PDB file of C-alpha atoms in Angstrom:
ATOM      1  CA  UNK A   1      -0.018   0.119  -0.090  1.00 54.00           C
ATOM      2  CA  UNK A   2       1.075   3.514  -0.720  1.00 53.00           C
ATOM      3  CA  UNK A   3       0.828   6.427   1.354  1.00 57.00           C
ATOM      4  CA  UNK A   4      -0.138   9.914  -0.151  1.00 57.00           C
ATOM      5  CA  UNK A   5       2.294  12.937   0.707  1.00 57.00           C
ATOM      6  CA  UNK A   6       0.963  16.478  -0.299  1.00 55.00           C
ATOM      7  CA  UNK A   7       3.938  18.864  -0.331  1.00 56.00           C
ATOM      8  CA  UNK A   8       3.009  22.263  -1.360  1.00 55.00           C
ATOM      9  CA  UNK A   9       4.365  24.118  -4.442  1.00 52.00           C
ATOM     10  CA  UNK A  10       6.174  27.700  -4.243  1.00 54.00           C
ATOM     11  CA  UNK A  11       3.094  29.252  -5.661  1.00 51.00           C
ATOM     12  CA  UNK A  12       0.728  27.768  -3.559  1.00 49.00           C
ATOM     13  CA  UNK A  13      -0.637  25.190  -5.869  1.00 50.00           C
ATOM     14  CA  UNK A  14      -1.196  21.551  -4.593  1.00 49.00           C
ATOM     15  CA  UNK A  15       1.100  19.085  -6.118  1.00 49.00           C
ATOM     16  CA  UNK A  16       0.112  15.464  -5.639  1.00 50.00           C
ATOM     17  CA  UNK A  17       2.923  12.713  -5.391  1.00 52.00           C
ATOM     18  CA  UNK A  18       2.512   9.093  -4.309  1.00 49.00           C
ATOM     19  CA  UNK A  19       5.281   8.058  -1.825  1.00 49.00           C
ATOM     20  CA  UNK A  20       6.378   4.318  -2.772  1.00 50.00           C
ATOM     21  CA  UNK A  21       5.747   1.875   0.097  1.00 46.00           C
ATOM     22  CA  UNK A  22       8.589   0.199   1.740  1.00 44.00           C
ATOM     23  CA  UNK A  23       8.007  -3.215   0.356  1.00 45.00           C
ATOM     24  CA  UNK A  24       7.878  -1.725  -3.404  1.00 46.00           C
ATOM     25  CA  UNK A  25      10.886  -1.973  -5.509  1.00 46.00           C
ATOM     26  CA  UNK A  26      13.092   0.885  -6.121  1.00 47.00           C
ATOM     27  CA  UNK A  27      12.784   0.925  -9.780  1.00 51.00           C
ATOM     28  CA  UNK A  28       9.147   0.720 -10.027  1.00 52.00           C
ATOM     29  CA  UNK A  29       6.676   3.481 -10.776  1.00 54.00           C
ATOM     30  CA  UNK A  30       3.537   3.889  -8.714  1.00 58.00           C
ATOM     31  CA  UNK A  31       0.387   3.194 -10.527  1.00 59.00           C
ATOM     32  CA  UNK A  32      -0.549   6.785 -10.959  1.00 58.00           C
ATOM     33  CA  UNK A  33       2.722   7.805 -12.701  1.00 59.00           C
ATOM     34  CA  UNK A  34       2.463   4.923 -15.089  1.00 61.00           C
ATOM     35  CA  UNK A  35      -0.620   6.164 -16.546  1.00 66.00           C
ATOM     36  CA  UNK A  36       0.903   9.573 -17.024  1.00 65.00           C
ATOM     37  CA  UNK A  37       2.602  10.617 -20.274  1.00 66.00           C
ATOM     38  CA  UNK A  38       6.594  10.537 -20.142  1.00 66.00           C
ATOM     39  CA  UNK A  39       6.935  14.232 -19.881  1.00 64.00           C
ATOM     40  CA  UNK A  40       4.436  14.392 -16.795  1.00 64.00           C
ATOM     41  CA  UNK A  41       6.350  11.336 -15.133  1.00 69.00           C
ATOM     42  CA  UNK A  42       9.474  13.374 -14.727  1.00 77.00           C
ATOM     43  CA  UNK A  43       9.484  15.191 -11.433  1.00 76.00           C
ATOM     44  CA  UNK A  44      11.361  18.426 -11.368  1.00 76.00           C
ATOM     45  CA  UNK A  45      14.518  18.660  -9.128  1.00 79.00           C
ATOM     46  CA  UNK A  46      12.970  21.096  -6.550  1.00 80.00           C
ATOM     47  CA  UNK A  47      10.143  18.740  -6.094  1.00 80.00           C
ATOM     48  CA  UNK A  48      12.097  15.671  -5.327  1.00 77.00           C
ATOM     49  CA  UNK A  49      12.976  14.663  -1.666  1.00 74.00           C
ATOM     50  CA  UNK A  50      16.619  15.268  -0.704  1.00 70.00           C
ATOM     51  CA  UNK A  51      17.239  11.625  -0.726  1.00 67.00           C
ATOM     52  CA  UNK A  52      15.721  11.234  -4.245  1.00 61.00           C
ATOM     53  CA  UNK A  53      17.670  13.923  -5.755  1.00 58.00           C
ATOM     54  CA  UNK A  54      21.073  12.576  -4.467  1.00 59.00           C
ATOM     55  CA  UNK A  55      20.388   9.183  -5.699  1.00 59.00           C
ATOM     56  CA  UNK A  56      18.604  10.053  -8.761  1.00 55.00           C
ATOM     57  CA  UNK A  57      21.125  12.745 -10.238  1.00 53.00           C
ATOM     58  CA  UNK A  58      24.303  11.046  -9.150  1.00 52.00           C
ATOM     59  CA  UNK A  59      26.786  11.250 -12.128  1.00 51.00           C
ATOM     60  CA  UNK A  60      24.278  13.514 -13.969  1.00 56.00           C
ATOM     61  CA  UNK A  61      24.748  16.402 -11.317  1.00 56.00           C
ATOM     62  CA  UNK A  62      27.513  18.926 -12.850  1.00 60.00           C
ATOM     63  CA  UNK A  63      29.348  21.513 -10.592  1.00 59.00           C
ATOM     64  CA  UNK A  64      28.094  24.871 -10.588  1.00 64.00           C
ATOM     65  CA  UNK A  65      30.231  27.391 -11.807  1.00 67.00           C
ATOM     66  CA  UNK A  66      30.422  30.485  -9.504  1.00 68.00           C
ATOM     67  CA  UNK A  67      30.658  33.872 -10.726  1.00 72.00           C
ATOM     68  CA  UNK A  68      33.510  35.730  -9.429  1.00 75.00           C
ATOM     69  CA  UNK A  69      33.194  39.322  -8.591  1.00 72.00           C
ATOM     70  CA  UNK A  70      35.627  41.757  -9.970  1.00 70.00           C
ATOM     71  CA  UNK A  71      37.958  43.353  -7.669  1.00 69.00           C
ATOM     72  CA  UNK A  72      37.644  47.031  -7.172  1.00 63.00           C
ATOM     73  CA  UNK A  73      40.525  48.977  -8.398  1.00 62.00           C
ATOM     74  CA  UNK A  74      41.009  52.588  -7.348  1.00 60.00           C
ATOM     75  CA  UNK A  75      39.941  53.740 -10.551  1.00 57.00           C
ATOM     76  CA  UNK A  76      36.524  52.297 -10.198  1.00 54.00           C
ATOM     77  CA  UNK A  77      35.595  54.247  -7.113  1.00 54.00           C
ATOM     78  CA  UNK A  78      35.433  57.100  -9.239  1.00 55.00           C
ATOM     79  CA  UNK A  79      32.665  55.642 -11.634  1.00 52.00           C
ATOM     80  CA  UNK A  80      30.927  54.026  -8.646  1.00 52.00           C
ATOM     81  CA  UNK A  81      30.865  57.628  -6.702  1.00 54.00           C
ATOM     82  CA  UNK A  82      27.993  58.957  -9.101  1.00 60.00           C
ATOM     83  CA  UNK A  83      25.745  55.953  -7.940  1.00 66.00           C
ATOM     84  CA  UNK A  84      26.344  56.581  -4.328  1.00 78.00           C
ATOM     85  CA  UNK A  85      24.386  59.295  -2.204  1.00 89.00           C
ATOM     86  CA  UNK A  86      21.045  61.060  -2.739  1.00 91.00           C
ATOM     87  CA  UNK A  87      19.557  61.558  -6.144  1.00 93.00           C
ATOM     88  CA  UNK A  88      18.270  65.142  -5.877  1.00 94.00           C
ATOM     89  CA  UNK A  89      16.636  65.239  -9.339  1.00 95.00           C
ATOM     90  CA  UNK A  90      13.465  63.293  -8.172  1.00 95.00           C
ATOM     91  CA  UNK A  91      13.201  65.402  -4.908  1.00 95.00           C
ATOM     92  CA  UNK A  92      13.481  68.674  -6.727  1.00 96.00           C
ATOM     93  CA  UNK A  93      10.789  67.470  -8.927  1.00 96.00           C
ATOM     94  CA  UNK A  94       8.490  66.449  -6.153  1.00 95.00           C
ATOM     95  CA  UNK A  95       9.007  69.737  -4.380  1.00 93.00           C
ATOM     96  CA  UNK A  96       8.251  71.836  -7.697  1.00 94.00           C
ATOM     97  CA  UNK A  97       5.220  69.760  -8.042  1.00 94.00           C
ATOM     98  CA  UNK A  98       3.932  70.008  -4.491  1.00 94.00           C
ATOM     99  CA  UNK A  99       4.939  73.484  -3.377  1.00 91.00           C
ATOM    100  CA  UNK A 100       2.651  75.567  -5.717  1.00 92.00           C
ATOM    101  CA  UNK A 101      -0.557  73.495  -4.301  1.00 91.00           C
ATOM    102  CA  UNK A 102       0.689  73.739  -0.759  1.00 94.00           C
ATOM    103  CA  UNK A 103       1.498  77.536  -0.932  1.00 91.00           C
ATOM    104  CA  UNK A 104      -2.157  78.786  -0.219  1.00 92.00           C
ATOM    105  CA  UNK A 105      -2.631  76.582   2.655  1.00 93.00           C
ATOM    106  CA  UNK A 106       0.838  77.718   4.323  1.00 91.00           C
ATOM    107  CA  UNK A 107      -0.111  81.246   3.845  1.00 88.00           C
ATOM    108  CA  UNK A 108      -3.402  80.493   5.543  1.00 92.00           C
ATOM    109  CA  UNK A 109      -2.058  78.578   8.350  1.00 92.00           C
ATOM    110  CA  UNK A 110       0.539  81.471   9.095  1.00 88.00           C
ATOM    111  CA  UNK A 111      -1.927  84.197   8.805  1.00 88.00           C
ATOM    112  CA  UNK A 112      -4.254  82.336  11.459  1.00 92.00           C
ATOM    113  CA  UNK A 113      -1.211  81.692  13.761  1.00 92.00           C
ATOM    114  CA  UNK A 114      -0.615  85.429  13.538  1.00 88.00           C
ATOM    115  CA  UNK A 115      -4.096  86.366  14.529  1.00 90.00           C
ATOM    116  CA  UNK A 116      -3.876  84.005  17.511  1.00 91.00           C
ATOM    117  CA  UNK A 117      -0.757  85.849  18.601  1.00 88.00           C
ATOM    118  CA  UNK A 118       1.646  82.662  18.299  1.00 89.00           C
ATOM    119  CA  UNK A 119       3.841  84.362  15.608  1.00 86.00           C
ATOM    120  CA  UNK A 120       4.280  87.780  13.920  1.00 81.00           C
ATOM    121  CA  UNK A 121       4.794  88.101  10.446  1.00 73.00           C
ATOM    122  CA  UNK A 122       6.137  91.129   8.676  1.00 72.00           C
ATOM    123  CA  UNK A 123       3.660  93.174   6.743  1.00 69.00           C
ATOM    124  CA  UNK A 124       4.318  92.412   2.967  1.00 68.00           C
ATOM    125  CA  UNK A 125       2.044  95.340   1.960  1.00 66.00           C
ATOM    126  CA  UNK A 126       4.391  97.891   3.746  1.00 63.00           C
ATOM    127  CA  UNK A 127       7.520  96.291   2.012  1.00 66.00           C
ATOM    128  CA  UNK A 128       5.836  96.357  -1.445  1.00 68.00           C
ATOM    129  CA  UNK A 129       4.245  99.721  -1.276  1.00 70.00           C
ATOM    130  CA  UNK A 130       6.710 101.311   0.929  1.00 76.00           C
ATOM    131  CA  UNK A 131       6.076 104.263   3.073  1.00 82.00           C
ATOM    132  CA  UNK A 132       3.413 106.610   1.914  1.00 85.00           C
ATOM    133  CA  UNK A 133       5.334 109.626   3.325  1.00 88.00           C
ATOM    134  CA  UNK A 134       8.450 108.851   1.454  1.00 88.00           C
ATOM    135  CA  UNK A 135       7.723 110.993  -1.422  1.00 87.00           C
ATOM    136  CA  UNK A 136       7.007 114.153   0.638  1.00 89.00           C
ATOM    137  CA  UNK A 137       9.993 113.728   2.896  1.00 91.00           C
ATOM    138  CA  UNK A 138      12.097 113.291  -0.102  1.00 90.00           C
ATOM    139  CA  UNK A 139      10.739 116.299  -1.554  1.00 90.00           C
ATOM    140  CA  UNK A 140      11.149 118.364   1.376  1.00 91.00           C
ATOM    141  CA  UNK A 141      14.708 117.019   1.974  1.00 92.00           C
ATOM    142  CA  UNK A 142      15.565 117.801  -1.785  1.00 92.00           C
ATOM    143  CA  UNK A 143      14.419 121.377  -1.203  1.00 91.00           C
ATOM    144  CA  UNK A 144      15.628 122.181   2.130  1.00 91.00           C
ATOM    145  CA  UNK A 145      18.268 119.688   3.304  1.00 91.00           C
ATOM    146  CA  UNK A 146      19.870 117.752   0.432  1.00 92.00           C
ATOM    147  CA  UNK A 147      22.586 116.319   2.643  1.00 95.00           C
ATOM    148  CA  UNK A 148      20.036 114.146   4.542  1.00 93.00           C
ATOM    149  CA  UNK A 149      18.694 112.387   1.388  1.00 91.00           C
ATOM    150  CA  UNK A 150      21.065 109.411   2.021  1.00 92.00           C
ATOM    151  CA  UNK A 151      19.430 109.038   5.349  1.00 92.00           C
ATOM    152  CA  UNK A 152      15.910 109.328   4.200  1.00 90.00           C
ATOM    153  CA  UNK A 153      15.030 105.463   4.699  1.00 88.00           C
ATOM    154  CA  UNK A 154      16.543 105.587   8.303  1.00 91.00           C
ATOM    155  CA  UNK A 155      14.778 108.581   9.250  1.00 93.00           C
ATOM    156  CA  UNK A 156      11.479 107.086   8.056  1.00 91.00           C
ATOM    157  CA  UNK A 157      12.204 103.926  10.052  1.00 89.00           C
ATOM    158  CA  UNK A 158      12.976 105.772  13.302  1.00 93.00           C
ATOM    159  CA  UNK A 159       9.565 107.754  13.044  1.00 92.00           C
ATOM    160  CA  UNK A 160       7.367 104.819  11.857  1.00 89.00           C
ATOM    161  CA  UNK A 161       3.842 105.370  12.856  1.00 89.00           C
ATOM    162  CA  UNK A 162       4.708 108.952  14.009  1.00 92.00           C
ATOM    163  CA  UNK A 163       5.398 110.611  10.611  1.00 90.00           C
ATOM    164  CA  UNK A 164       3.260 113.581  11.451  1.00 88.00           C
ATOM    165  CA  UNK A 165       5.530 114.334  14.551  1.00 92.00           C
ATOM    166  CA  UNK A 166       8.585 114.017  12.150  1.00 93.00           C
ATOM    167  CA  UNK A 167       6.803 116.780   9.988  1.00 92.00           C
ATOM    168  CA  UNK A 168       6.208 118.968  12.759  1.00 92.00           C
ATOM    169  CA  UNK A 169       9.920 118.880  14.122  1.00 93.00           C
ATOM    170  CA  UNK A 170      11.021 119.588  10.421  1.00 93.00           C
ATOM    171  CA  UNK A 171       8.735 122.648  10.187  1.00 92.00           C
ATOM    172  CA  UNK A 172      10.007 123.909  13.519  1.00 93.00           C
ATOM    173  CA  UNK A 173      13.800 123.460  12.436  1.00 93.00           C
ATOM    174  CA  UNK A 174      13.541 124.930   8.813  1.00 92.00           C
ATOM    175  CA  UNK A 175      10.471 127.107   9.067  1.00 91.00           C
ATOM    176  CA  UNK A 176       8.867 125.428   6.121  1.00 88.00           C
ATOM    177  CA  UNK A 177       5.831 123.496   5.918  1.00 87.00           C
ATOM    178  CA  UNK A 178       5.954 119.837   4.621  1.00 85.00           C
ATOM    179  CA  UNK A 179       3.377 119.184   2.001  1.00 83.00           C
ATOM    180  CA  UNK A 180       1.714 116.380   3.643  1.00 79.00           C
ATOM    181  CA  UNK A 181      -1.796 116.649   1.838  1.00 79.00           C
ATOM    182  CA  UNK A 182      -0.200 115.061  -1.465  1.00 74.00           C
ATOM    183  CA  UNK A 183       0.964 111.992   0.417  1.00 76.00           C
ATOM    184  CA  UNK A 184      -2.309 110.850   1.932  1.00 65.00           C
TER     185      UNK A 184
END
């Protein structure tokens, strides 16, 4: 009598193979294999048991040739150095694709944090437009104190938010009124 062994194939398919009974001869085929065509009777090496592989292949087994790795020379390091490290091209591409979509969200988050008082962002409108009193002060200095034109921005920064007081001091010092009506 034969017992049935059910080894599993690597790709999870069930493979049936009849194991010969102890009393059956080593050269005899099981009944199920005798009915199969010759191509199907041959069992692949990876399906055979270790003892069957050693006995069946005997002289047929050829020694495997091992591939030898080439030794690295000093000149090879220059060629291989390009393959080492971070590839910046895909990272830059990803940033260029993602940043325009994220920019409105980031600006919204920063503006909300600014209204809550967690951070203070500079007023971009002031930087882009500049000080609205600058042309008036520049005209006044051009007429009455041209040596102070180089310090124009410093003076405006010093009196930021108090420009009317600056124009009052200039009027007292030079005796001439600053034309503020054109600056508003």
